[in-house]
mmCIF file of C-alpha atoms in Angstrom:
data_model
loop_
_atom_site.group_PDB
_atom_site.id
_atom_site.type_symbol
_atom_site.label_atom_id
_atom_site.label_comp_id
_atom_site.label_asym_id
_atom_site.label_seq_id
_atom_site.Cartn_x
_atom_site.Cartn_y
_atom_site.Cartn_z
ATOM 1 C CA MET N 116 -45.423 -11.302 -93.759
ATOM 2 C CA LYS N 117 -42.694 -13.818 -93.019
ATOM 3 C CA LYS N 118 -40.185 -11.796 -95.016
ATOM 4 C CA THR N 119 -41.149 -8.644 -93.130
ATOM 5 C CA PHE N 120 -40.794 -10.398 -89.714
ATOM 6 C CA LEU N 121 -37.326 -11.802 -90.556
ATOM 7 C CA LEU N 122 -36.236 -8.384 -91.772
ATOM 8 C CA CYS N 123 -37.201 -6.769 -88.428
ATOM 9 C CA ILE N 124 -35.257 -9.385 -86.420
ATOM 10 C CA THR N 125 -32.175 -8.883 -88.585
ATOM 11 C CA VAL N 126 -32.304 -5.103 -88.120
ATOM 12 C CA SER N 127 -32.616 -5.490 -84.309
ATOM 13 C CA LEU N 128 -29.583 -7.805 -84.092
ATOM 14 C CA LEU N 129 -27.491 -5.423 -86.154
ATOM 15 C CA ALA N 130 -28.500 -2.477 -83.948
ATOM 16 C CA GLY N 131 -27.536 -4.373 -80.744
ATOM 17 C CA THR N 132 -24.166 -5.409 -82.140
ATOM 18 C CA THR N 133 -23.427 -1.839 -83.160
ATOM 19 C CA ALA N 134 -24.301 -0.488 -79.700
ATOM 20 C CA MET N 135 -22.042 -2.989 -77.910
ATOM 21 C CA ALA N 136 -19.191 -2.175 -80.217
ATOM 22 C CA GLN N 137 -19.711 1.562 -79.659
ATOM 23 C CA PHE N 138 -19.634 1.429 -75.843
ATOM 24 C CA ASN N 139 -17.108 -1.414 -75.680
ATOM 25 C CA LEU N 140 -19.269 -3.376 -73.280
ATOM 26 C CA ARG N 141 -17.914 -6.723 -72.271
ATOM 27 C CA PRO N 142 -19.742 -9.379 -70.272
ATOM 28 C CA ASN N 143 -18.534 -9.980 -66.684
ATOM 29 C CA ASN N 144 -17.325 -13.567 -66.704
ATOM 30 C CA ASN N 145 -15.770 -13.332 -63.177
ATOM 31 C CA ARG N 146 -19.040 -12.963 -61.284
ATOM 32 C CA PRO N 147 -19.053 -15.466 -58.377
ATOM 33 C CA ARG N 148 -21.676 -18.127 -58.311
ATOM 34 C CA ASN N 149 -22.348 -17.901 -54.532
ATOM 35 C CA ALA N 150 -21.250 -16.101 -51.312
ATOM 36 C CA ALA N 151 -18.520 -18.654 -50.591
ATOM 37 C CA ASP N 152 -16.895 -18.016 -53.942
ATOM 38 C CA SER N 153 -17.151 -14.269 -53.278
ATOM 39 C CA LEU N 154 -15.207 -14.548 -50.010
ATOM 40 C CA ALA N 155 -12.693 -16.928 -51.506
ATOM 41 C CA ASN N 156 -11.947 -14.717 -54.469
ATOM 42 C CA LYS N 157 -11.887 -11.464 -52.482
ATOM 43 C CA ARG N 158 -8.452 -9.963 -52.260
ATOM 44 C CA ASP N 159 -7.208 -7.310 -49.806
ATOM 45 C CA THR N 160 -5.445 -4.696 -51.851
ATOM 46 C CA THR N 161 -4.389 -2.587 -48.817
ATOM 47 C CA LYS N 162 -0.776 -2.832 -47.756
ATOM 48 C CA PRO N 163 -0.221 -4.308 -44.263
ATOM 49 C CA ALA N 164 1.007 -1.884 -41.611
ATOM 50 C CA ALA N 165 4.587 -2.237 -40.474
ATOM 51 C CA THR N 166 4.517 -4.187 -37.210
ATOM 52 C CA ALA N 167 7.469 -4.964 -34.987
ATOM 53 C CA ASN N 168 8.383 -8.561 -34.432
ATOM 54 C CA ALA N 169 7.371 -9.749 -30.985
ATOM 55 C CA ASN N 170 10.729 -11.453 -30.492
ATOM 56 C CA LYS N 171 12.708 -8.552 -31.870
ATOM 57 C CA PRO N 172 13.903 -6.035 -29.233
ATOM 58 C CA ALA N 173 12.841 -2.405 -29.490
ATOM 59 C CA VAL N 174 16.490 -1.455 -29.845
ATOM 60 C CA ASP N 175 18.984 -3.266 -32.006
ATOM 61 C CA PRO N 176 21.401 -5.082 -29.655
ATOM 62 C CA ALA N 177 24.279 -4.238 -31.968
ATOM 63 C CA THR N 178 23.779 -0.528 -31.307
ATOM 64 C CA ILE N 179 23.202 -0.783 -27.557
ATOM 65 C CA LYS N 180 25.770 1.027 -25.472
ATOM 66 C CA PRO N 181 26.065 0.815 -21.674
ATOM 67 C CA GLY N 182 24.053 3.557 -20.042
ATOM 68 C CA LYS N 183 23.422 4.671 -16.500
ATOM 69 C CA THR N 184 21.181 3.275 -13.779
ATOM 70 C CA VAL N 185 18.235 5.473 -12.862
ATOM 71 C CA ASP N 186 16.607 4.956 -9.468
ATOM 72 C CA THR N 187 12.923 5.896 -9.517
ATOM 73 C CA THR N 188 12.535 5.825 -5.742
ATOM 74 C CA ILE N 189 10.124 8.441 -4.414
ATOM 75 C CA VAL N 190 12.117 11.539 -3.493
ATOM 76 C CA GLY N 191 11.321 13.205 -0.186
ATOM 77 C CA GLY N 192 10.717 10.010 1.729
ATOM 78 C CA PHE N 193 12.437 8.642 4.805
ATOM 79 C CA GLY N 194 16.023 7.556 5.187
ATOM 80 C CA GLU N 195 17.626 10.434 3.286
ATOM 81 C CA VAL N 196 21.167 11.439 4.207
ATOM 82 C CA VAL N 197 21.208 14.902 5.807
ATOM 83 C CA PRO N 198 24.531 16.785 5.508
ATOM 84 C CA ARG N 199 26.098 17.796 8.808
ATOM 85 C CA SER N 200 26.698 21.421 9.684
ATOM 86 C CA LEU N 201 30.355 22.458 9.693
ATOM 87 C CA ARG N 202 29.766 25.062 12.406
ATOM 88 C CA ASN N 203 27.820 25.287 15.654
ATOM 89 C CA GLU N 204 24.279 26.305 14.729
ATOM 90 C CA THR N 205 23.421 27.648 18.197
ATOM 91 C CA ALA N 206 24.914 30.232 20.541
ATOM 92 C CA ALA N 207 25.903 27.604 23.116
ATOM 93 C CA ASP N 208 27.600 24.244 23.182
ATOM 94 C CA ARG N 209 24.979 21.514 23.030
ATOM 95 C CA SER N 210 27.325 18.543 23.220
ATOM 96 C CA GLN N 211 26.091 17.681 26.712
ATOM 97 C CA THR N 212 22.575 17.250 25.367
ATOM 98 C CA ARG N 213 23.816 14.577 22.992
ATOM 99 C CA GLU N 214 25.456 12.702 25.879
ATOM 100 C CA LYS N 215 22.345 12.261 28.008
ATOM 101 C CA ARG N 216 21.487 8.868 29.387
ATOM 102 C CA PRO N 217 18.054 7.589 30.345
ATOM 103 C CA LEU N 218 17.237 7.270 34.017
ATOM 104 C CA GLU N 219 17.051 3.736 35.267
ATOM 105 C CA TYR N 220 13.637 2.341 36.079
ATOM 106 C CA GLU N 221 12.611 1.619 39.616
ATOM 107 C CA HIS N 222 12.970 -2.067 40.315
ATOM 108 C CA LEU N 223 9.688 -3.973 40.420
ATOM 109 C CA ARG N 224 9.450 -7.419 41.962
ATOM 110 C CA GLU N 225 6.925 -9.721 40.355
ATOM 111 C CA ASP N 226 5.882 -10.953 43.803
ATOM 112 C CA ASP N 227 4.778 -7.401 44.655
ATOM 113 C CA TRP N 228 2.424 -7.130 41.702
ATOM 114 C CA LEU N 229 -1.073 -6.874 43.035
ATOM 115 C CA PHE N 230 -2.585 -6.044 39.653
ATOM 116 C CA SER N 231 -1.311 -6.107 36.048
ATOM 117 C CA GLU N 232 -2.890 -5.427 32.660
ATOM 118 C CA PHE N 233 -1.581 -4.987 29.120
ATOM 119 C CA ILE N 234 -2.836 -2.031 27.098
ATOM 120 C CA TRP N 235 -2.388 -1.321 23.384
ATOM 121 C CA ARG N 236 -2.881 2.315 22.393
ATOM 122 C CA GLU N 237 -2.268 4.361 19.244
ATOM 123 C CA ILE N 238 -0.797 7.837 18.833
ATOM 124 C CA ASP N 239 -2.209 9.801 15.901
ATOM 125 C CA ALA N 240 0.301 12.450 14.791
ATOM 126 C CA ARG N 241 -2.475 14.412 13.062
ATOM 127 C CA GLU N 242 -3.731 15.548 16.456
ATOM 128 C CA LYS N 243 -2.465 18.945 17.518
ATOM 129 C CA VAL N 244 -0.848 17.665 20.709
ATOM 130 C CA ASN N 245 1.091 15.081 18.663
ATOM 131 C CA GLN N 246 2.397 17.417 15.952
ATOM 132 C CA PRO N 247 6.053 17.007 17.065
ATOM 133 C CA PHE N 248 5.888 13.422 15.780
ATOM 134 C CA MET N 249 5.691 14.777 12.211
ATOM 135 C CA TYR N 250 8.051 17.753 12.570
ATOM 136 C CA PRO N 251 10.086 17.733 9.295
ATOM 137 C CA GLY N 252 13.028 19.763 10.609
ATOM 138 C CA LYS N 253 16.607 18.600 10.124
ATOM 139 C CA ASP N 254 19.750 18.850 12.219
ATOM 140 C CA ASP N 255 23.061 17.030 12.530
ATOM 141 C CA LEU N 256 21.266 13.870 13.624
ATOM 142 C CA GLY N 257 19.111 13.826 10.503
ATOM 143 C CA ASP N 258 15.387 14.100 9.897
ATOM 144 C CA GLN N 259 13.447 14.962 13.058
ATOM 145 C CA ARG N 260 10.289 13.067 12.203
ATOM 146 C CA PHE N 261 9.780 10.316 14.747
ATOM 147 C CA PHE N 262 9.650 7.584 12.126
ATOM 148 C CA SER N 263 12.979 8.813 10.726
ATOM 149 C CA ILE N 264 14.442 8.579 14.223
ATOM 150 C CA LEU N 265 13.358 4.942 14.369
ATOM 151 C CA LEU N 266 14.921 4.252 10.966
ATOM 152 C CA SER N 267 18.179 5.924 12.011
ATOM 153 C CA ALA N 268 18.329 3.790 15.146
ATOM 154 C CA ILE N 269 17.794 0.649 13.061
ATOM 155 C CA LYS N 270 20.370 1.709 10.460
ATOM 156 C CA ASN N 271 22.998 2.399 13.124
ATOM 157 C CA ASP N 272 22.339 -0.984 14.768
ATOM 158 C CA SER N 273 21.193 0.742 17.953
ATOM 159 C CA VAL N 274 18.003 -1.312 18.059
ATOM 160 C CA VAL N 275 16.684 -4.455 16.409
ATOM 161 C CA PRO N 276 13.285 -4.325 14.667
ATOM 162 C CA PHE N 277 10.976 -7.298 14.909
ATOM 163 C CA SER N 278 8.439 -8.517 12.408
ATOM 164 C CA ALA N 279 4.778 -7.660 12.961
ATOM 165 C CA GLU N 280 3.534 -10.201 10.431
ATOM 166 C CA GLY N 281 0.349 -11.941 11.485
ATOM 167 C CA GLY N 282 -0.199 -9.501 14.353
ATOM 168 C CA ASP N 283 2.894 -10.729 16.213
ATOM 169 C CA ASP N 284 3.900 -8.251 18.933
ATOM 170 C CA ARG N 285 6.056 -10.556 21.054
ATOM 171 C CA PHE N 286 9.410 -9.710 19.385
ATOM 172 C CA THR N 287 9.977 -13.208 17.996
ATOM 173 C CA LYS N 288 11.356 -12.632 14.469
ATOM 174 C CA PRO N 289 14.137 -10.029 14.045
ATOM 175 C CA MET N 290 14.455 -8.011 10.855
ATOM 176 C CA SER N 291 17.332 -6.192 9.170
ATOM 177 C CA TYR N 292 17.556 -2.646 7.868
ATOM 178 C CA GLU N 293 17.470 -4.021 4.311
ATOM 179 C CA ASP N 294 14.161 -5.724 5.087
ATOM 180 C CA ILE N 295 12.734 -2.411 6.281
ATOM 181 C CA THR N 296 13.876 -0.484 3.203
ATOM 182 C CA LYS N 297 12.435 -3.133 0.890
ATOM 183 C CA MET N 298 9.143 -2.881 2.743
ATOM 184 C CA LEU N 299 9.074 0.898 2.351
ATOM 185 C CA LYS N 300 10.055 0.918 -1.337
ATOM 186 C CA GLY N 301 8.015 -2.023 -2.543
ATOM 187 C CA ARG N 302 8.940 -4.859 -4.866
ATOM 188 C CA LEU N 303 12.111 -4.208 -6.868
ATOM 189 C CA ASP N 304 12.085 -4.469 -10.647
ATOM 190 C CA THR N 305 14.235 -3.193 -13.511
ATOM 191 C CA GLN N 306 13.383 -2.099 -17.023
ATOM 192 C CA LEU N 307 15.473 -1.001 -20.019
ATOM 193 C CA VAL N 308 14.608 2.461 -21.332
ATOM 194 C CA GLN N 309 16.094 4.546 -24.118
ATOM 195 C CA ASN N 310 18.244 7.476 -23.181
ATOM 196 C CA ALA N 311 16.494 10.785 -23.822
ATOM 197 C CA ASP N 312 19.614 12.343 -25.375
ATOM 198 C CA ASN N 313 20.903 9.365 -27.355
ATOM 199 C CA PRO N 314 18.461 6.720 -28.676
ATOM 200 C CA ASN N 315 21.359 4.280 -29.149
ATOM 201 C CA VAL N 316 22.062 4.249 -25.405
ATOM 202 C CA VAL N 317 19.889 2.158 -23.120
ATOM 203 C CA ASP N 318 19.578 3.035 -19.431
ATOM 204 C CA THR N 319 18.541 0.684 -16.667
ATOM 205 C CA ALA N 320 15.605 2.100 -14.716
ATOM 206 C CA VAL N 321 15.087 0.771 -11.202
ATOM 207 C CA ILE N 322 11.348 0.568 -10.670
ATOM 208 C CA TYR N 323 9.516 -0.223 -7.459
ATOM 209 C CA ASP N 324 6.017 -1.646 -7.364
ATOM 210 C CA THR N 325 4.559 0.555 -4.628
ATOM 211 C CA LYS N 326 1.137 -1.072 -4.492
ATOM 212 C CA PHE N 327 1.890 -2.615 -1.110
ATOM 213 C CA ALA N 328 4.461 0.009 -0.083
ATOM 214 C CA PRO N 329 3.366 2.770 2.295
ATOM 215 C CA ASN N 330 3.438 6.411 1.327
ATOM 216 C CA PRO N 331 5.787 8.348 3.665
ATOM 217 C CA ASP N 332 2.994 10.794 4.452
ATOM 218 C CA SER N 333 0.731 7.929 5.555
ATOM 219 C CA ILE N 334 2.964 6.886 8.482
ATOM 220 C CA TYR N 335 1.454 9.094 11.160
ATOM 221 C CA THR N 336 0.202 6.438 13.601
ATOM 222 C CA PHE N 337 2.338 4.756 16.253
ATOM 223 C CA ARG N 338 1.131 1.850 18.361
ATOM 224 C CA LEU N 339 2.325 1.362 21.928
ATOM 225 C CA LYS N 340 2.251 -1.828 23.938
ATOM 226 C CA GLU N 341 2.175 -1.071 27.661
ATOM 227 C CA GLN N 342 1.939 -2.928 30.920
ATOM 228 C CA TRP N 343 0.131 -1.339 33.850
ATOM 229 C CA ILE N 344 1.224 -2.674 37.224
ATOM 230 C CA PHE N 345 0.076 -1.870 40.729
ATOM 231 C CA ASP N 346 2.963 -2.487 43.106
ATOM 232 C CA LYS N 347 1.824 -3.211 46.641
ATOM 233 C CA GLU N 348 5.263 -2.380 48.034
ATOM 234 C CA ALA N 349 5.199 1.150 46.601
ATOM 235 C CA SER N 350 1.379 1.392 46.817
ATOM 236 C CA ARG N 351 1.096 3.009 43.430
ATOM 237 C CA MET N 352 0.423 2.241 39.777
ATOM 238 C CA PHE N 353 3.359 1.915 37.368
ATOM 239 C CA VAL N 354 3.234 1.935 33.589
ATOM 240 C CA ARG N 355 5.975 0.480 31.442
ATOM 241 C CA ILE N 356 6.103 0.854 27.663
ATOM 242 C CA ILE N 357 7.076 -2.501 26.187
ATOM 243 C CA GLY N 358 7.201 -1.770 22.464
ATOM 244 C CA ILE N 359 6.560 0.805 19.729
ATOM 245 C CA ALA N 360 5.306 0.009 16.234
ATOM 246 C CA PRO N 361 4.695 2.424 13.326
ATOM 247 C CA VAL N 362 1.411 1.825 11.517
ATOM 248 C CA ALA N 363 1.014 2.835 7.860
ATOM 249 C CA LYS N 364 -2.170 3.304 5.873
ATOM 250 C CA LEU N 365 -2.170 1.409 2.568
ATOM 251 C CA VAL N 366 -4.771 2.211 -0.098
ATOM 252 C CA ILE N 367 -5.723 -1.111 -1.727
ATOM 253 C CA ASN N 368 -8.618 -1.177 -4.213
ATOM 254 C CA GLY N 369 -9.647 2.283 -3.048
ATOM 255 C CA LYS N 370 -9.887 1.212 0.609
ATOM 256 C CA SER N 371 -7.542 2.386 3.363
ATOM 257 C CA THR N 372 -6.030 -0.564 5.231
ATOM 258 C CA PRO N 373 -3.758 -0.179 8.303
ATOM 259 C CA ARG N 374 -0.537 -2.160 8.294
ATOM 260 C CA THR N 375 1.835 -2.537 11.245
ATOM 261 C CA LEU N 376 5.341 -2.268 9.788
ATOM 262 C CA PHE N 377 7.516 -3.600 12.617
ATOM 263 C CA TRP N 378 7.955 -3.598 16.390
ATOM 264 C CA ILE N 379 10.832 -2.107 18.398
ATOM 265 C CA TYR N 380 11.545 -3.107 21.976
ATOM 266 C CA TYR N 381 11.198 0.181 23.870
ATOM 267 C CA PRO N 382 13.811 -0.437 26.634
ATOM 268 C CA ASP N 383 16.414 -0.861 23.869
ATOM 269 C CA LEU N 384 15.252 2.368 22.213
ATOM 270 C CA ARG N 385 15.432 4.622 25.286
ATOM 271 C CA LYS N 386 19.142 5.356 24.921
ATOM 272 C CA THR N 387 18.629 6.553 21.348
ATOM 273 C CA LEU N 388 15.617 8.691 22.246
ATOM 274 C CA THR N 389 17.651 10.656 24.805
ATOM 275 C CA LYS N 390 19.794 12.073 21.965
ATOM 276 C CA TYR N 391 16.877 13.637 20.094
ATOM 277 C CA ASN N 392 14.967 16.690 21.256
ATOM 278 C CA VAL N 393 11.249 17.138 20.765
ATOM 279 C CA TYR N 394 10.122 20.171 18.813
ATOM 280 C CA ASN N 395 8.515 22.807 21.041
ATOM 281 C CA THR N 396 6.087 25.095 19.241
ATOM 282 C CA LYS N 397 6.269 27.805 21.940
ATOM 283 C CA ASN N 398 9.835 27.960 23.190
ATOM 284 C CA TYR N 399 12.983 26.634 21.549
ATOM 285 C CA ALA N 400 14.799 26.524 24.901
ATOM 286 C CA GLY N 401 12.001 24.550 26.535
ATOM 287 C CA ARG N 402 12.700 21.334 24.716
ATOM 288 C CA MET N 403 12.697 17.840 26.125
ATOM 289 C CA THR N 404 14.046 14.582 24.783
ATOM 290 C CA TRP N 405 11.839 11.949 23.218
ATOM 291 C CA GLU N 406 12.568 9.643 26.138
ATOM 292 C CA GLU N 407 11.256 12.288 28.541
ATOM 293 C CA LEU N 408 8.166 12.764 26.389
ATOM 294 C CA PHE N 409 7.202 9.099 26.612
ATOM 295 C CA GLU N 410 8.050 8.723 30.294
ATOM 296 C CA SER N 411 6.138 11.909 31.159
ATOM 297 C CA ARG N 412 3.186 10.839 28.980
ATOM 298 C CA PHE N 413 3.171 14.089 26.981
ATOM 299 C CA PHE N 414 1.181 12.682 24.068
ATOM 300 C CA GLY N 415 -2.414 12.054 23.133
ATOM 301 C CA SER N 416 -3.609 8.533 22.400
ATOM 302 C CA TYR N 417 -6.589 6.212 22.374
ATOM 303 C CA ILE N 418 -6.827 2.597 23.493
ATOM 304 C CA VAL N 419 -7.288 -0.036 20.785
ATOM 305 C CA LYS N 420 -6.896 -3.249 22.795
ATOM 306 C CA THR N 421 -6.719 -4.561 26.350
ATOM 307 C CA SER N 422 -5.822 -7.876 27.927
ATOM 308 C CA SER N 423 -8.562 -7.565 30.546
ATOM 309 C CA ASN N 424 -11.896 -9.234 29.798
ATOM 310 C CA ASN N 425 -10.684 -10.159 26.315
ATOM 311 C CA PRO N 426 -10.463 -13.973 26.104
ATOM 312 C CA SER N 427 -10.463 -13.907 22.285
ATOM 313 C CA ASP N 428 -7.458 -11.504 22.200
ATOM 314 C CA ARG N 429 -9.156 -9.182 19.720
ATOM 315 C CA PHE N 430 -8.910 -5.466 19.056
ATOM 316 C CA LEU N 431 -11.743 -3.123 19.889
ATOM 317 C CA SER N 432 -12.245 -2.570 16.157
ATOM 318 C CA ALA N 433 -13.185 -6.248 15.824
ATOM 319 C CA LEU N 434 -15.574 -6.077 18.774
ATOM 320 C CA ILE N 435 -17.181 -2.670 18.206
ATOM 321 C CA ARG N 436 -17.939 -1.420 14.692
ATOM 322 C CA ASP N 437 -18.904 2.143 15.496
ATOM 323 C CA PRO N 438 -15.708 4.246 15.843
ATOM 324 C CA LEU N 439 -17.347 6.615 18.316
ATOM 325 C CA PHE N 440 -18.316 3.766 20.622
ATOM 326 C CA ARG N 441 -14.768 2.404 20.331
ATOM 327 C CA LEU N 442 -13.401 5.709 21.599
ATOM 328 C CA LEU N 443 -15.904 5.681 24.443
ATOM 329 C CA GLU N 444 -14.909 2.130 25.348
ATOM 330 C CA GLY N 445 -11.266 3.219 25.422
ATOM 331 C CA GLU N 446 -12.162 6.040 27.802
ATOM 332 C CA ASN N 447 -14.005 3.544 29.999
ATOM 333 C CA ILE N 448 -10.836 1.440 30.207
ATOM 334 C CA LYS N 449 -8.804 4.505 31.224
ATOM 335 C CA GLU N 450 -11.345 5.377 33.899
ATOM 336 C CA ARG N 451 -11.372 1.797 35.181
ATOM 337 C CA LEU N 452 -7.582 1.804 35.619
ATOM 338 C CA PHE N 453 -7.717 5.156 37.398
ATOM 339 C CA ASN N 454 -10.510 4.070 39.725
ATOM 340 C CA TYR N 455 -8.755 0.811 40.563
ATOM 341 C CA GLU N 456 -5.786 2.675 42.010
ATOM 342 C CA GLN N 457 -7.926 5.258 43.791
ATOM 343 C CA ASP N 458 -10.239 2.669 45.339
ATOM 344 C CA LEU N 459 -7.310 0.979 47.082
ATOM 345 C CA TRP N 460 -6.785 4.033 49.276
ATOM 346 C CA GLN N 461 -8.684 4.528 52.512
ATOM 347 C CA TYR N 462 -9.425 7.967 53.898
#
């Protein structure tokens, strides 16, 4: 029995050795003992992707050639240079129209003021009666939009703009034309870009951050500061426009926010306004100057603030939330001023 048992074991060992030799099976001696050894011995056989050095420029400085400067300012805005016509565009000589002068105001003595009140009102050029404020026509004097007229007057040093920062409307801080253009364009920045035709040429792109810069199409509101005076010597009510300020609508975080750009002292602006004609939708010959439009009150507006019964010096928008009730309150102020003058008469 023992010999038979030993013979079976010997046959089994020989069969196993033969099988391993046939299939060339080798034991795996590199098996890791634990998970830590597995991670330590794991190798990444993939080739790393070619990445640019953070400190290395996108273009080799040795191959850079001087390029051109590209201004990315929005085209079609305000302040563009309009070429002058080399011939008379009308059938008559209009040189006398350009030489008009504003009529002098009637003198008002402060001692004769029986009543006085300051009114702030806004002109919305989207209203049909105020469409001439946004008329995009062009002539020898440039763009005919009212805001362009203001910019031309500032550029030619005809008037001095004043800062409206912090709600200041007392003409305390003068501004320059460069300050206005920076405000309209936004924050200036430059960036190097490859030339589209030659990759070895780098152009300088002038970029403006327009987040806090107004869109030209959003400047359709103009704020007026007026003083209403009842003169006891003349026994009538006078109104004097003190200043004009364009108001732009800025879209910040998806919300429209009004921003007063600057103030212009209206008496200084009258001489410039007499040189520009207002667009007449019905009759080209029936035009008037912008100075005549303001003095004749040929515009639609709504009151946004008054000095009467306003000890906190706040706008109606801060006192009344509902826009409809704000308009009604503005109409009440107009009616109060009208009734004050009428009630002084005796029949």
